[in-house]
mmCIF file with all atom_site columns, C-alpha atoms in Angstrom:
data_model
loop_
_atom_site.group_PDB
_atom_site.id
_atom_site.type_symbol
_atom_site.label_atom_id
_atom_site.label_alt_id
_atom_site.label_comp_id
_atom_site.label_asym_id
_atom_site.label_entity_id
_atom_site.label_seq_id
_atom_site.pdbx_PDB_ins_code
_atom_site.Cartn_x
_atom_site.Cartn_y
_atom_site.Cartn_z
_atom_site.occupancy
_atom_site.B_iso_or_equiv
_atom_site.pdbx_formal_charge
_atom_site.auth_seq_id
_atom_site.auth_comp_id
_atom_site.auth_asym_id
_atom_site.auth_atom_id
_atom_site.pdbx_PDB_model_num
ATOM 1   C CA . MET A 1 1   ? 33.699  -18.165 0.690   1.00 68.00 ? 1   MET A CA 1
ATOM 2   C CA . THR A 1 2   ? 33.110  -21.442 1.312   1.00 73.00 ? 2   THR A CA 1
ATOM 3   C CA . ARG A 1 3   ? 30.916  -24.128 -0.715  1.00 71.00 ? 3   ARG A CA 1
ATOM 4   C CA . PHE A 1 4   ? 28.143  -24.398 1.850   1.00 67.00 ? 4   PHE A CA 1
ATOM 5   C CA . SER A 1 5   ? 28.123  -20.124 2.431   1.00 79.00 ? 5   SER A CA 1
ATOM 6   C CA . PHE A 1 6   ? 28.093  -19.845 -1.843  1.00 81.00 ? 6   PHE A CA 1
ATOM 7   C CA . ALA A 1 7   ? 25.292  -23.095 -1.914  1.00 82.00 ? 7   ALA A CA 1
ATOM 8   C CA . SER A 1 8   ? 23.186  -21.011 1.007   1.00 83.00 ? 8   SER A CA 1
ATOM 9   C CA . LYS A 1 9   ? 23.897  -17.267 -0.902  1.00 87.00 ? 9   LYS A CA 1
ATOM 10  C CA . ILE A 1 10  ? 22.287  -18.939 -4.251  1.00 88.00 ? 10  ILE A CA 1
ATOM 11  C CA . LEU A 1 11  ? 19.381  -20.536 -2.463  1.00 89.00 ? 11  LEU A CA 1
ATOM 12  C CA . THR A 1 12  ? 18.486  -17.463 -0.870  1.00 89.00 ? 12  THR A CA 1
ATOM 13  C CA . THR A 1 13  ? 18.342  -15.792 -4.223  1.00 91.00 ? 13  THR A CA 1
ATOM 14  C CA . VAL A 1 14  ? 16.249  -18.723 -5.655  1.00 90.00 ? 14  VAL A CA 1
ATOM 15  C CA . VAL A 1 15  ? 13.860  -18.275 -3.051  1.00 91.00 ? 15  VAL A CA 1
ATOM 16  C CA . SER A 1 16  ? 13.606  -14.967 -2.998  1.00 92.00 ? 16  SER A CA 1
ATOM 17  C CA . THR A 1 17  ? 13.287  -14.700 -6.608  1.00 92.00 ? 17  THR A CA 1
ATOM 18  C CA . PHE A 1 18  ? 10.701  -17.241 -6.381  1.00 92.00 ? 18  PHE A CA 1
ATOM 19  C CA . THR A 1 19  ? 8.241   -15.241 -3.898  1.00 93.00 ? 19  THR A CA 1
ATOM 20  C CA . SER A 1 20  ? 8.417   -12.478 -6.014  1.00 93.00 ? 20  SER A CA 1
ATOM 21  C CA . TYR A 1 21  ? 7.413   -14.309 -9.152  1.00 93.00 ? 21  TYR A CA 1
ATOM 22  C CA . TYR A 1 22  ? 4.679   -16.162 -6.795  1.00 94.00 ? 22  TYR A CA 1
ATOM 23  C CA . ILE A 1 23  ? 2.904   -12.910 -5.495  1.00 94.00 ? 23  ILE A CA 1
ATOM 24  C CA . HIS A 1 24  ? 4.011   -11.347 -9.094  1.00 94.00 ? 24  HIS A CA 1
ATOM 25  C CA . LEU A 1 25  ? 1.883   -13.255 -11.173 1.00 94.00 ? 25  LEU A CA 1
ATOM 26  C CA . TRP A 1 26  ? -1.108  -14.471 -9.172  1.00 94.00 ? 26  TRP A CA 1
ATOM 27  C CA . ALA A 1 27  ? -3.735  -12.134 -10.592 1.00 94.00 ? 27  ALA A CA 1
ATOM 28  C CA . SER A 1 28  ? -2.914  -13.462 -13.895 1.00 94.00 ? 28  SER A CA 1
ATOM 29  C CA . CYS A 1 29  ? -3.332  -17.143 -12.299 1.00 92.00 ? 29  CYS A CA 1
ATOM 30  C CA . PHE A 1 30  ? -6.512  -16.290 -9.938  1.00 92.00 ? 30  PHE A CA 1
ATOM 31  C CA . PRO A 1 31  ? -7.842  -13.322 -11.447 1.00 93.00 ? 31  PRO A CA 1
ATOM 32  C CA . ASP A 1 32  ? -10.850 -13.602 -9.148  1.00 94.00 ? 32  ASP A CA 1
ATOM 33  C CA . LYS A 1 33  ? -8.856  -14.294 -5.596  1.00 93.00 ? 33  LYS A CA 1
ATOM 34  C CA . PRO A 1 34  ? -7.044  -11.217 -4.259  1.00 91.00 ? 34  PRO A CA 1
ATOM 35  C CA . LEU A 1 35  ? -4.118  -12.298 -2.100  1.00 91.00 ? 35  LEU A CA 1
ATOM 36  C CA . SER A 1 36  ? -4.511  -10.625 1.402   1.00 89.00 ? 36  SER A CA 1
ATOM 37  C CA . SER A 1 37  ? -2.432  -11.096 4.581   1.00 90.00 ? 37  SER A CA 1
ATOM 38  C CA . PRO A 1 38  ? -1.237  -13.234 5.431   1.00 90.00 ? 38  PRO A CA 1
ATOM 39  C CA . MET A 1 39  ? 1.319   -13.025 1.885   1.00 89.00 ? 39  MET A CA 1
ATOM 40  C CA . PRO A 1 40  ? 3.012   -16.193 0.988   1.00 89.00 ? 40  PRO A CA 1
ATOM 41  C CA . SER A 1 41  ? 6.092   -16.883 1.351   1.00 88.00 ? 41  SER A CA 1
ATOM 42  C CA . PHE A 1 42  ? 8.896   -19.878 0.900   1.00 88.00 ? 42  PHE A CA 1
ATOM 43  C CA . ASP A 1 43  ? 11.825  -21.705 2.580   1.00 86.00 ? 43  ASP A CA 1
ATOM 44  C CA . GLY A 1 44  ? 14.532  -23.619 1.456   1.00 86.00 ? 44  GLY A CA 1
ATOM 45  C CA . ARG A 1 45  ? 17.631  -25.353 2.389   1.00 83.00 ? 45  ARG A CA 1
ATOM 46  C CA . VAL A 1 46  ? 20.944  -26.553 1.382   1.00 81.00 ? 46  VAL A CA 1
ATOM 47  C CA . VAL A 1 47  ? 22.069  -29.601 3.051   1.00 81.00 ? 47  VAL A CA 1
ATOM 48  C CA . GLN A 1 48  ? 25.302  -31.590 2.753   1.00 81.00 ? 48  GLN A CA 1
ATOM 49  C CA . TYR A 1 49  ? 24.754  -35.322 2.651   1.00 85.00 ? 49  TYR A CA 1
ATOM 50  C CA . PRO A 1 50  ? 27.611  -37.326 3.965   1.00 85.00 ? 50  PRO A CA 1
ATOM 51  C CA . SER A 1 51  ? 27.233  -40.121 1.022   1.00 88.00 ? 51  SER A CA 1
ATOM 52  C CA . PHE A 1 52  ? 24.794  -40.767 -2.108  1.00 88.00 ? 52  PHE A CA 1
ATOM 53  C CA . GLN A 1 53  ? 23.029  -43.467 0.370   1.00 90.00 ? 53  GLN A CA 1
ATOM 54  C CA . ASN A 1 54  ? 22.022  -40.506 2.846   1.00 92.00 ? 54  ASN A CA 1
ATOM 55  C CA . LEU A 1 55  ? 21.035  -38.664 -0.241  1.00 90.00 ? 55  LEU A CA 1
ATOM 56  C CA . ARG A 1 56  ? 18.526  -40.916 -2.000  1.00 92.00 ? 56  ARG A CA 1
ATOM 57  C CA . ASP A 1 57  ? 17.237  -42.050 1.571   1.00 94.00 ? 57  ASP A CA 1
ATOM 58  C CA . TYR A 1 58  ? 16.401  -37.968 2.327   1.00 92.00 ? 58  TYR A CA 1
ATOM 59  C CA . LEU A 1 59  ? 14.930  -38.136 -1.147  1.00 92.00 ? 59  LEU A CA 1
ATOM 60  C CA . SER A 1 60  ? 12.707  -40.844 -0.497  1.00 93.00 ? 60  SER A CA 1
ATOM 61  C CA . TRP A 1 61  ? 11.638  -39.976 2.489   1.00 93.00 ? 61  TRP A CA 1
ATOM 62  C CA . ARG A 1 62  ? 10.682  -36.698 0.856   1.00 92.00 ? 62  ARG A CA 1
ATOM 63  C CA . GLN A 1 63  ? 8.649   -38.273 -1.449  1.00 93.00 ? 63  GLN A CA 1
ATOM 64  C CA . ILE A 1 64  ? 6.566   -40.578 1.113   1.00 94.00 ? 64  ILE A CA 1
ATOM 65  C CA . ASP A 1 65  ? 5.876   -37.100 2.939   1.00 93.00 ? 65  ASP A CA 1
ATOM 66  C CA . CYS A 1 66  ? 4.456   -35.622 0.251   1.00 92.00 ? 66  CYS A CA 1
ATOM 67  C CA . HIS A 1 67  ? 2.377   -38.896 -0.681  1.00 93.00 ? 67  HIS A CA 1
ATOM 68  C CA . ILE A 1 68  ? 0.976   -39.243 3.332   1.00 94.00 ? 68  ILE A CA 1
ATOM 69  C CA . ASN A 1 69  ? 0.524   -35.527 3.401   1.00 94.00 ? 69  ASN A CA 1
ATOM 70  C CA . ASN A 1 70  ? -1.568  -35.163 -0.105  1.00 95.00 ? 70  ASN A CA 1
ATOM 71  C CA . LEU A 1 71  ? -3.348  -38.166 1.262   1.00 97.00 ? 71  LEU A CA 1
ATOM 72  C CA . TYR A 1 72  ? -4.641  -36.284 4.487   1.00 97.00 ? 72  TYR A CA 1
ATOM 73  C CA . ASN A 1 73  ? -5.476  -33.083 2.408   1.00 96.00 ? 73  ASN A CA 1
ATOM 74  C CA . THR A 1 74  ? -7.167  -35.019 -0.427  1.00 97.00 ? 74  THR A CA 1
ATOM 75  C CA . THR A 1 75  ? -9.513  -36.573 2.296   1.00 97.00 ? 75  THR A CA 1
ATOM 76  C CA . PHE A 1 76  ? -9.966  -33.839 4.736   1.00 97.00 ? 76  PHE A CA 1
ATOM 77  C CA . TRP A 1 77  ? -10.957 -31.308 1.938   1.00 97.00 ? 77  TRP A CA 1
ATOM 78  C CA . ALA A 1 78  ? -13.545 -33.880 0.845   1.00 97.00 ? 78  ALA A CA 1
ATOM 79  C CA . LEU A 1 79  ? -14.889 -33.953 3.839   1.00 98.00 ? 79  LEU A CA 1
ATOM 80  C CA . VAL A 1 80  ? -15.451 -30.251 4.392   1.00 97.00 ? 80  VAL A CA 1
ATOM 81  C CA . GLN A 1 81  ? -16.058 -29.319 0.160   1.00 97.00 ? 81  GLN A CA 1
ATOM 82  C CA . LYS A 1 82  ? -18.218 -32.491 -0.612  1.00 97.00 ? 82  LYS A CA 1
ATOM 83  C CA . GLY A 1 83  ? -19.244 -33.742 2.904   1.00 97.00 ? 83  GLY A CA 1
ATOM 84  C CA . GLY A 1 84  ? -20.229 -30.583 4.301   1.00 97.00 ? 84  GLY A CA 1
ATOM 85  C CA . MET A 1 85  ? -18.005 -30.906 7.681   1.00 97.00 ? 85  MET A CA 1
ATOM 86  C CA . LEU A 1 86  ? -16.523 -27.881 9.526   1.00 97.00 ? 86  LEU A CA 1
ATOM 87  C CA . ARG A 1 87  ? -12.827 -27.999 9.306   1.00 97.00 ? 87  ARG A CA 1
ATOM 88  C CA . ALA A 1 88  ? -12.645 -28.876 13.482  1.00 97.00 ? 88  ALA A CA 1
ATOM 89  C CA . GLU A 1 89  ? -14.529 -31.832 12.514  1.00 97.00 ? 89  GLU A CA 1
ATOM 90  C CA . ALA A 1 90  ? -13.039 -33.432 9.336   1.00 97.00 ? 90  ALA A CA 1
ATOM 91  C CA . GLU A 1 91  ? -9.775  -32.822 11.449  1.00 97.00 ? 91  GLU A CA 1
ATOM 92  C CA . GLU A 1 92  ? -11.335 -34.829 14.245  1.00 97.00 ? 92  GLU A CA 1
ATOM 93  C CA . THR A 1 93  ? -12.480 -37.762 11.960  1.00 97.00 ? 93  THR A CA 1
ATOM 94  C CA . LEU A 1 94  ? -8.843  -37.924 10.789  1.00 97.00 ? 94  LEU A CA 1
ATOM 95  C CA . LYS A 1 95  ? -7.608  -37.845 14.148  1.00 97.00 ? 95  LYS A CA 1
ATOM 96  C CA . GLY A 1 96  ? -5.137  -41.321 14.413  1.00 96.00 ? 96  GLY A CA 1
ATOM 97  C CA . SER A 1 97  ? -6.224  -42.646 11.104  1.00 96.00 ? 97  SER A CA 1
ATOM 98  C CA . VAL A 1 98  ? -4.022  -44.830 8.828   1.00 96.00 ? 98  VAL A CA 1
ATOM 99  C CA . ALA A 1 99  ? -3.720  -44.558 5.154   1.00 95.00 ? 99  ALA A CA 1
ATOM 100 C CA . ALA A 1 100 ? -6.332  -47.406 5.041   1.00 97.00 ? 100 ALA A CA 1
ATOM 101 C CA . ASP A 1 101 ? -8.785  -45.178 6.489   1.00 97.00 ? 101 ASP A CA 1
ATOM 102 C CA . LYS A 1 102 ? -8.410  -42.270 4.343   1.00 97.00 ? 102 LYS A CA 1
ATOM 103 C CA . ASN A 1 103 ? -8.207  -44.408 1.494   1.00 97.00 ? 103 ASN A CA 1
ATOM 104 C CA . GLU A 1 104 ? -11.626 -45.598 2.427   1.00 97.00 ? 104 GLU A CA 1
ATOM 105 C CA . ILE A 1 105 ? -13.194 -42.509 3.421   1.00 97.00 ? 105 ILE A CA 1
ATOM 106 C CA . LEU A 1 106 ? -12.503 -41.094 -0.074  1.00 97.00 ? 106 LEU A CA 1
ATOM 107 C CA . PHE A 1 107 ? -13.760 -44.489 -1.891  1.00 97.00 ? 107 PHE A CA 1
ATOM 108 C CA . SER A 1 108 ? -17.043 -45.349 0.657   1.00 97.00 ? 108 SER A CA 1
ATOM 109 C CA . ARG A 1 109 ? -18.274 -41.681 0.865   1.00 97.00 ? 109 ARG A CA 1
ATOM 110 C CA . PHE A 1 110 ? -17.269 -39.654 -2.418  1.00 97.00 ? 110 PHE A CA 1
ATOM 111 C CA . GLY A 1 111 ? -16.710 -42.470 -4.606  1.00 96.00 ? 111 GLY A CA 1
ATOM 112 C CA . MET A 1 112 ? -12.889 -41.269 -5.160  1.00 96.00 ? 112 MET A CA 1
ATOM 113 C CA . ASN A 1 113 ? -9.631  -43.773 -5.887  1.00 96.00 ? 113 ASN A CA 1
ATOM 114 C CA . TYR A 1 114 ? -6.672  -42.616 -4.471  1.00 95.00 ? 114 TYR A CA 1
ATOM 115 C CA . ASN A 1 115 ? -4.498  -44.207 -7.311  1.00 92.00 ? 115 ASN A CA 1
ATOM 116 C CA . ASP A 1 116 ? -6.114  -41.861 -9.662  1.00 93.00 ? 116 ASP A CA 1
ATOM 117 C CA . GLU A 1 117 ? -5.037  -38.633 -8.195  1.00 91.00 ? 117 GLU A CA 1
ATOM 118 C CA . LEU A 1 118 ? -2.407  -37.199 -10.839 1.00 90.00 ? 118 LEU A CA 1
ATOM 119 C CA . GLU A 1 119 ? 1.226   -38.749 -9.775  1.00 89.00 ? 119 GLU A CA 1
ATOM 120 C CA . GLN A 1 120 ? 2.529   -34.781 -9.151  1.00 88.00 ? 120 GLN A CA 1
ATOM 121 C CA . PHE A 1 121 ? 0.305   -35.083 -6.396  1.00 89.00 ? 121 PHE A CA 1
ATOM 122 C CA . ARG A 1 122 ? 1.045   -38.354 -4.774  1.00 89.00 ? 122 ARG A CA 1
ATOM 123 C CA . LYS A 1 123 ? 4.708   -38.601 -5.562  1.00 88.00 ? 123 LYS A CA 1
ATOM 124 C CA . GLY A 1 124 ? 5.412   -34.596 -5.915  1.00 88.00 ? 124 GLY A CA 1
ATOM 125 C CA . SER A 1 125 ? 8.078   -33.006 -8.608  1.00 89.00 ? 125 SER A CA 1
ATOM 126 C CA . VAL A 1 126 ? 11.305  -34.078 -9.745  1.00 89.00 ? 126 VAL A CA 1
ATOM 127 C CA . MET A 1 127 ? 14.234  -32.064 -11.215 1.00 88.00 ? 127 MET A CA 1
ATOM 128 C CA . TYR A 1 128 ? 17.373  -33.759 -12.060 1.00 86.00 ? 128 TYR A CA 1
ATOM 129 C CA . ARG A 1 129 ? 20.016  -33.201 -15.059 1.00 85.00 ? 129 ARG A CA 1
ATOM 130 C CA . ASP A 1 130 ? 19.342  -35.893 -17.713 1.00 86.00 ? 130 ASP A CA 1
ATOM 131 C CA . TYR A 1 131 ? 21.071  -36.302 -20.784 1.00 80.00 ? 131 TYR A CA 1
ATOM 132 C CA . GLU A 1 132 ? 20.501  -37.411 -23.849 1.00 70.00 ? 132 GLU A CA 1
ATOM 133 C CA . ASP A 1 133 ? 20.111  -41.150 -24.732 1.00 61.00 ? 133 ASP A CA 1
ATOM 134 C CA . GLU A 1 134 ? 23.362  -42.714 -25.470 1.00 54.00 ? 134 GLU A CA 1
ATOM 135 C CA . THR A 1 135 ? 21.824  -45.006 -28.093 1.00 45.00 ? 135 THR A CA 1
ATOM 136 C CA . LYS A 1 136 ? 19.600  -42.265 -29.808 1.00 46.00 ? 136 LYS A CA 1
ATOM 137 C CA . ALA A 1 137 ? 22.499  -40.027 -29.947 1.00 48.00 ? 137 ALA A CA 1
ATOM 138 C CA . LEU A 1 138 ? 24.688  -42.718 -31.940 1.00 45.00 ? 138 LEU A CA 1
ATOM 139 C CA . LEU A 1 139 ? 21.585  -43.369 -34.273 1.00 42.00 ? 139 LEU A CA 1
ATOM 140 C CA . ASN A 1 140 ? 21.302  -39.499 -34.802 1.00 47.00 ? 140 ASN A CA 1
ATOM 141 C CA . THR A 1 141 ? 24.962  -39.488 -36.214 1.00 47.00 ? 141 THR A CA 1
ATOM 142 C CA . ALA A 1 142 ? 24.004  -40.110 -39.837 1.00 46.00 ? 142 ALA A CA 1
ATOM 143 C CA . PRO A 1 143 ? 25.146  -43.511 -40.201 1.00 45.00 ? 143 PRO A CA 1
ATOM 144 C CA . SER A 1 144 ? 26.075  -45.023 -43.636 1.00 46.00 ? 144 SER A CA 1
ATOM 145 C CA . LYS A 1 145 ? 23.206  -45.765 -46.138 1.00 47.00 ? 145 LYS A CA 1
ATOM 146 C CA . SER A 1 146 ? 24.303  -49.816 -45.931 1.00 46.00 ? 146 SER A CA 1
ATOM 147 C CA . HIS A 1 147 ? 24.256  -49.548 -42.057 1.00 46.00 ? 147 HIS A CA 1
ATOM 148 C CA . GLN A 1 148 ? 20.876  -50.191 -40.300 1.00 52.00 ? 148 GLN A CA 1
ATOM 149 C CA . GLY A 1 149 ? 19.920  -50.750 -36.609 1.00 58.00 ? 149 GLY A CA 1
ATOM 150 C CA . GLU A 1 150 ? 22.103  -50.642 -33.899 1.00 69.00 ? 150 GLU A CA 1
ATOM 151 C CA . PRO A 1 151 ? 25.022  -48.648 -34.143 1.00 68.00 ? 151 PRO A CA 1
ATOM 152 C CA . SER A 1 152 ? 28.648  -50.031 -34.803 1.00 74.00 ? 152 SER A CA 1
ATOM 153 C CA . ARG A 1 153 ? 31.311  -50.690 -32.204 1.00 76.00 ? 153 ARG A CA 1
ATOM 154 C CA . THR A 1 154 ? 33.357  -47.934 -33.255 1.00 76.00 ? 154 THR A CA 1
ATOM 155 C CA . GLN A 1 155 ? 30.116  -45.545 -33.348 1.00 68.00 ? 155 GLN A CA 1
ATOM 156 C CA . LYS A 1 156 ? 29.745  -46.638 -30.110 1.00 64.00 ? 156 LYS A CA 1
ATOM 157 C CA . GLU A 1 157 ? 33.369  -45.655 -29.047 1.00 70.00 ? 157 GLU A CA 1
ATOM 158 C CA . LYS A 1 158 ? 33.211  -42.527 -30.802 1.00 66.00 ? 158 LYS A CA 1
ATOM 159 C CA . GLY A 1 159 ? 29.700  -41.914 -29.258 1.00 61.00 ? 159 GLY A CA 1
ATOM 160 C CA . LYS A 1 160 ? 31.289  -42.083 -25.580 1.00 63.00 ? 160 LYS A CA 1
ATOM 161 C CA . LYS A 1 161 ? 33.949  -39.954 -26.067 1.00 59.00 ? 161 LYS A CA 1
ATOM 162 C CA . ARG A 1 162 ? 31.329  -37.349 -27.589 1.00 59.00 ? 162 ARG A CA 1
ATOM 163 C CA . PRO A 1 163 ? 30.095  -35.031 -24.859 1.00 61.00 ? 163 PRO A CA 1
ATOM 164 C CA . ARG A 1 164 ? 26.531  -35.435 -23.821 1.00 66.00 ? 164 ARG A CA 1
ATOM 165 C CA . LYS A 1 165 ? 23.897  -32.495 -24.143 1.00 76.00 ? 165 LYS A CA 1
ATOM 166 C CA . ALA A 1 166 ? 22.422  -32.013 -20.490 1.00 81.00 ? 166 ALA A CA 1
ATOM 167 C CA . GLU A 1 167 ? 19.201  -30.833 -19.794 1.00 86.00 ? 167 GLU A CA 1
ATOM 168 C CA . ILE A 1 168 ? 16.860  -30.090 -16.626 1.00 88.00 ? 168 ILE A CA 1
ATOM 169 C CA . THR A 1 169 ? 14.119  -32.505 -16.571 1.00 88.00 ? 169 THR A CA 1
ATOM 170 C CA . LEU A 1 170 ? 11.101  -32.059 -14.219 1.00 90.00 ? 170 LEU A CA 1
ATOM 171 C CA . GLN A 1 171 ? 9.216   -35.659 -14.021 1.00 90.00 ? 171 GLN A CA 1
ATOM 172 C CA . CYS A 1 172 ? 6.709   -37.218 -11.880 1.00 90.00 ? 172 CYS A CA 1
ATOM 173 C CA . THR A 1 173 ? 8.593   -40.524 -11.103 1.00 90.00 ? 173 THR A CA 1
ATOM 174 C CA . ASP A 1 174 ? 9.144   -42.808 -8.415  1.00 91.00 ? 174 ASP A CA 1
ATOM 175 C CA . LEU A 1 175 ? 12.313  -41.918 -6.894  1.00 91.00 ? 175 LEU A CA 1
ATOM 176 C CA . ILE A 1 176 ? 12.558  -44.767 -4.038  1.00 92.00 ? 176 ILE A CA 1
ATOM 177 C CA . ARG A 1 177 ? 12.672  -48.047 -6.063  1.00 92.00 ? 177 ARG A CA 1
ATOM 178 C CA . ASP A 1 178 ? 16.070  -48.468 -7.914  1.00 92.00 ? 178 ASP A CA 1
ATOM 179 C CA . GLU A 1 179 ? 14.718  -48.234 -11.509 1.00 92.00 ? 179 GLU A CA 1
ATOM 180 C CA . PHE A 1 180 ? 14.920  -44.665 -11.370 1.00 91.00 ? 180 PHE A CA 1
ATOM 181 C CA . TRP A 1 181 ? 18.564  -44.596 -10.181 1.00 90.00 ? 181 TRP A CA 1
ATOM 182 C CA . ASN A 1 182 ? 20.125  -47.358 -12.114 1.00 89.00 ? 182 ASN A CA 1
ATOM 183 C CA . ALA A 1 183 ? 18.875  -45.442 -15.181 1.00 87.00 ? 183 ALA A CA 1
ATOM 184 C CA . ARG A 1 184 ? 21.319  -42.349 -14.366 1.00 86.00 ? 184 ARG A CA 1
ATOM 185 C CA . PRO A 1 185 ? 24.007  -43.260 -12.569 1.00 85.00 ? 185 PRO A CA 1
ATOM 186 C CA . TRP A 1 186 ? 25.193  -39.668 -13.292 1.00 82.00 ? 186 TRP A CA 1
ATOM 187 C CA . LEU A 1 187 ? 23.437  -38.164 -10.822 1.00 83.00 ? 187 LEU A CA 1
ATOM 188 C CA . PHE A 1 188 ? 25.440  -40.044 -8.023  1.00 78.00 ? 188 PHE A CA 1
ATOM 189 C CA . SER A 1 189 ? 28.514  -39.478 -9.564  1.00 73.00 ? 189 SER A CA 1
ATOM 190 C CA . ASP A 1 190 ? 31.346  -36.371 -9.677  1.00 61.00 ? 190 ASP A CA 1
ATOM 191 C CA . ARG A 1 191 ? 30.298  -35.648 -13.658 1.00 50.00 ? 191 ARG A CA 1
#
C-alpha cells in the first residue's frame, strides 16, 4: 500500500467517524431543532505538496478564504436577520461587493465591527503538533537551590538530548505572517 493510499484510507475513516458523531450528538447540542433531510455530510482531501513553501502558501490561502467567506456570511445574515431582507435581496446587495463594502454595511446599518468577531470565525481553527517550551522544560528539571533563573549550559545540553513531549494544539492564529512558523521550526522538519 502506498503512502498516499494509506493516507486516503485514514482520511476516509476520520471523515466517516466525524460525520457519524456529528449526527449522533446533534440532539444534545440542538434539542429544539431536529435534523432533517438533507443530512449533513463532510468531505476531506489528502494532498502531498512538493515543498514546505507550497504547503504554507496553501494554508495561508485557506485562512484568507475562511476570512472572506465569514465576512460575506456575517454580512449576509445580518442583512437577513437584523435588516429584514429576503435572502435574494441580501445576495443582490452583496453582489460585486469587496471587504470594505461589507465592513461598511455591518458598521453603518448594524453597529457591528467585524474585527470584534471571534478569531475562530475570522481565521479558522488550526491544529498542529506542539512541543513543550524548552526553557520551561529546563526550568522544571529541579535545578540546585543555588541556581536561580536561566538554566546552565550543561542543563541546556541535557535538555536538547531529552525527548520533548508533544501534544496536539488547537488554536486560532495567523498562519500568513512568519511569527507562527518561526516559533515552530519542527513543523517543516522531518521530526
